[in-house]
Amino acid sequence: MARRLVVRLGVPHPLAPKPAEDDVLQTVITERRAHVRQPLRTSAALILPDGRLMLARTLDIGAEGAAIVADVDPGHASVLTVKIRLPVRPAGSRLFQARGQVIASVLTGREDGFRLSLKFDALGVNASRALAGYLARDPVAGLSFVRW
């Protein structure tokens, strides 16, 4: 039989029974992402599995994936191609193109659409260079430093 402990502001109620050793829960906080993501607010093109083109906008991007907002839900586990123009220093852009899988899709009013979490497949040389150039930018100055 499960016990219910009443907790107010993190303090157990004085009349609540003491938990047994095996009832004590331990909280472990882990970071889900192995790589840091950088904010990126720009337009993107998504090519769906059936070949249809869908316009979207990005929220952030990292070495393993991106957060994108789209008007239509492509479906969980869909594999699609994403095309994004990444800003680079001093005042240009590079095309980033990669295949990715939708690992989460949530309809959100805050973003006014479906917030998609994409996990990139293996990146090609050009995509890796474009992404490395964007991620290596100086966040304070807002500039991109391309290193390779």
Coordinates of C-alpha atoms in Angstrom, one line a residue:
M1 CA 0.0 0.0 0.0
A2 CA 1.4 3.4 -1.0
R3 CA 1.8 6.1 1.6
R4 CA 0.9 9.6 1.1
L5 CA 3.0 12.3 2.8
V6 CA 1.6 15.8 3.0
V7 CA 4.3 18.3 2.3
R8 CA 4.0 22.1 2.7
L9 CA 6.8 24.2 1.4
G10 CA 9.2 21.3 1.4
V11 CA 8.6 20.4 5.1
P12 CA 6.8 17.1 5.9
H13 CA 3.6 17.4 7.9
P14 CA 4.4 16.7 11.6
L15 CA 1.8 13.9 11.8
A16 CA 2.9 12.2 8.6
P17 CA 4.5 8.8 9.2
K18 CA 8.2 8.6 8.7
P19 CA 9.2 6.9 5.4
A20 CA 11.0 3.6 5.5
E21 CA 14.5 3.5 3.9
D22 CA 13.1 2.0 0.7
D23 CA 10.4 4.7 0.4
V24 CA 12.9 7.5 0.2
L25 CA 13.1 8.9 -3.3
Q26 CA 16.4 10.3 -4.6
T27 CA 16.4 13.1 -7.2
V28 CA 19.0 12.9 -9.8
I29 CA 19.3 15.9 -12.2
T30 CA 20.9 15.1 -15.5
E31 CA 21.5 17.2 -18.6
R32 CA 19.7 15.7 -21.6
R33 CA 21.9 17.4 -24.1
A34 CA 25.5 16.7 -24.7
H35 CA 26.1 19.9 -26.6
V36 CA 25.1 23.5 -25.9
R37 CA 22.5 25.2 -28.1
Q38 CA 22.7 28.7 -29.4
P39 CA 19.6 30.9 -30.0
L40 CA 18.8 31.3 -33.6
R41 CA 15.8 33.2 -34.8
T42 CA 15.5 32.9 -38.5
S43 CA 13.3 31.3 -41.2
A44 CA 13.8 27.7 -42.3
A45 CA 12.5 25.4 -45.0
L46 CA 11.5 21.8 -44.1
I47 CA 11.2 19.2 -46.8
L48 CA 8.8 16.5 -45.7
P49 CA 9.2 12.8 -46.5
D50 CA 6.6 13.1 -49.3
G51 CA 8.5 15.9 -50.9
R52 CA 6.3 18.8 -49.8
L53 CA 8.0 22.0 -48.7
M54 CA 7.0 23.7 -45.4
L55 CA 8.2 27.0 -44.2
A56 CA 9.1 27.3 -40.5
R57 CA 11.2 29.3 -38.1
T58 CA 14.0 28.4 -35.8
L59 CA 14.4 28.9 -32.0
D60 CA 17.8 27.5 -31.4
I61 CA 20.4 25.2 -32.9
G62 CA 23.2 23.0 -31.6
A63 CA 25.6 20.3 -32.9
E64 CA 23.0 17.5 -32.5
G65 CA 19.7 19.2 -33.2
A66 CA 17.5 22.2 -33.4
A67 CA 14.2 23.6 -32.1
I68 CA 11.9 24.7 -34.8
V69 CA 8.3 26.1 -34.9
A70 CA 6.0 25.0 -37.8
D71 CA 2.4 25.6 -38.7
V72 CA 1.8 21.9 -39.4
D73 CA 2.8 18.9 -37.4
P74 CA 4.9 16.6 -39.6
G75 CA 4.4 13.8 -37.1
H76 CA 6.5 12.2 -34.4
A77 CA 9.5 10.3 -35.7
S78 CA 9.2 11.8 -39.2
V79 CA 12.5 12.2 -41.0
L80 CA 12.8 15.5 -42.9
T81 CA 15.4 17.8 -44.4
V82 CA 15.9 21.2 -42.9
K83 CA 17.5 24.2 -44.7
I84 CA 18.6 27.2 -42.8
R85 CA 20.7 30.2 -43.7
L86 CA 23.2 30.7 -40.8
P87 CA 24.6 34.1 -40.2
V88 CA 28.4 34.3 -40.4
R89 CA 30.9 37.1 -39.9
P90 CA 31.2 39.8 -41.0
A91 CA 27.9 40.2 -42.8
G92 CA 27.0 37.1 -44.7
S93 CA 25.4 33.7 -44.4
R94 CA 26.0 30.0 -45.1
L95 CA 23.5 27.4 -46.1
F96 CA 23.0 24.7 -43.6
Q97 CA 21.2 21.6 -44.8
A98 CA 20.7 18.4 -42.8
R99 CA 18.4 15.5 -42.4
G100 CA 16.8 15.2 -39.0
Q101 CA 14.2 13.2 -37.1
V102 CA 11.4 14.8 -35.2
I103 CA 11.8 13.5 -31.6
A104 CA 9.1 15.7 -30.1
S105 CA 6.2 17.8 -31.4
V106 CA 4.1 20.0 -29.1
L107 CA 1.4 22.5 -30.1
T108 CA 2.1 25.7 -28.2
G109 CA 0.3 29.0 -28.1
R110 CA 3.4 30.7 -26.9
E111 CA 5.2 30.0 -30.1
D112 CA 2.0 30.0 -32.2
G113 CA 2.5 26.7 -33.8
F114 CA 4.1 23.2 -33.4
R115 CA 7.4 23.3 -31.5
L116 CA 9.5 20.6 -33.1
S117 CA 12.6 19.1 -31.6
L118 CA 14.8 17.8 -34.3
K119 CA 17.8 15.5 -33.9
F120 CA 20.2 15.7 -36.8
D121 CA 21.5 12.6 -38.6
A122 CA 25.2 12.5 -39.5
L123 CA 26.1 16.0 -40.9
G124 CA 28.0 16.4 -44.1
V125 CA 31.2 18.4 -44.4
N126 CA 29.5 21.6 -45.6
A127 CA 26.8 21.4 -42.9
S128 CA 29.3 20.8 -40.2
R129 CA 31.4 23.8 -41.3
A130 CA 28.5 26.1 -41.5
L131 CA 27.2 25.0 -38.1
A132 CA 30.7 25.2 -36.5
G133 CA 31.0 28.7 -37.8
Y134 CA 27.7 29.8 -36.3
L135 CA 28.2 28.0 -32.9
A136 CA 31.7 29.5 -32.5
R137 CA 30.5 33.1 -32.8
D138 CA 31.1 35.5 -30.0
P139 CA 27.8 35.8 -28.2
V140 CA 28.7 39.1 -26.5
A141 CA 29.5 40.8 -29.8
G142 CA 27.0 38.9 -31.8
L143 CA 29.5 38.0 -34.4
S144 CA 30.4 34.7 -36.0
F145 CA 34.0 33.4 -36.0
V146 CA 34.6 30.7 -38.6
R147 CA 37.4 28.4 -37.5
W148 CA 38.8 25.7 -39.8

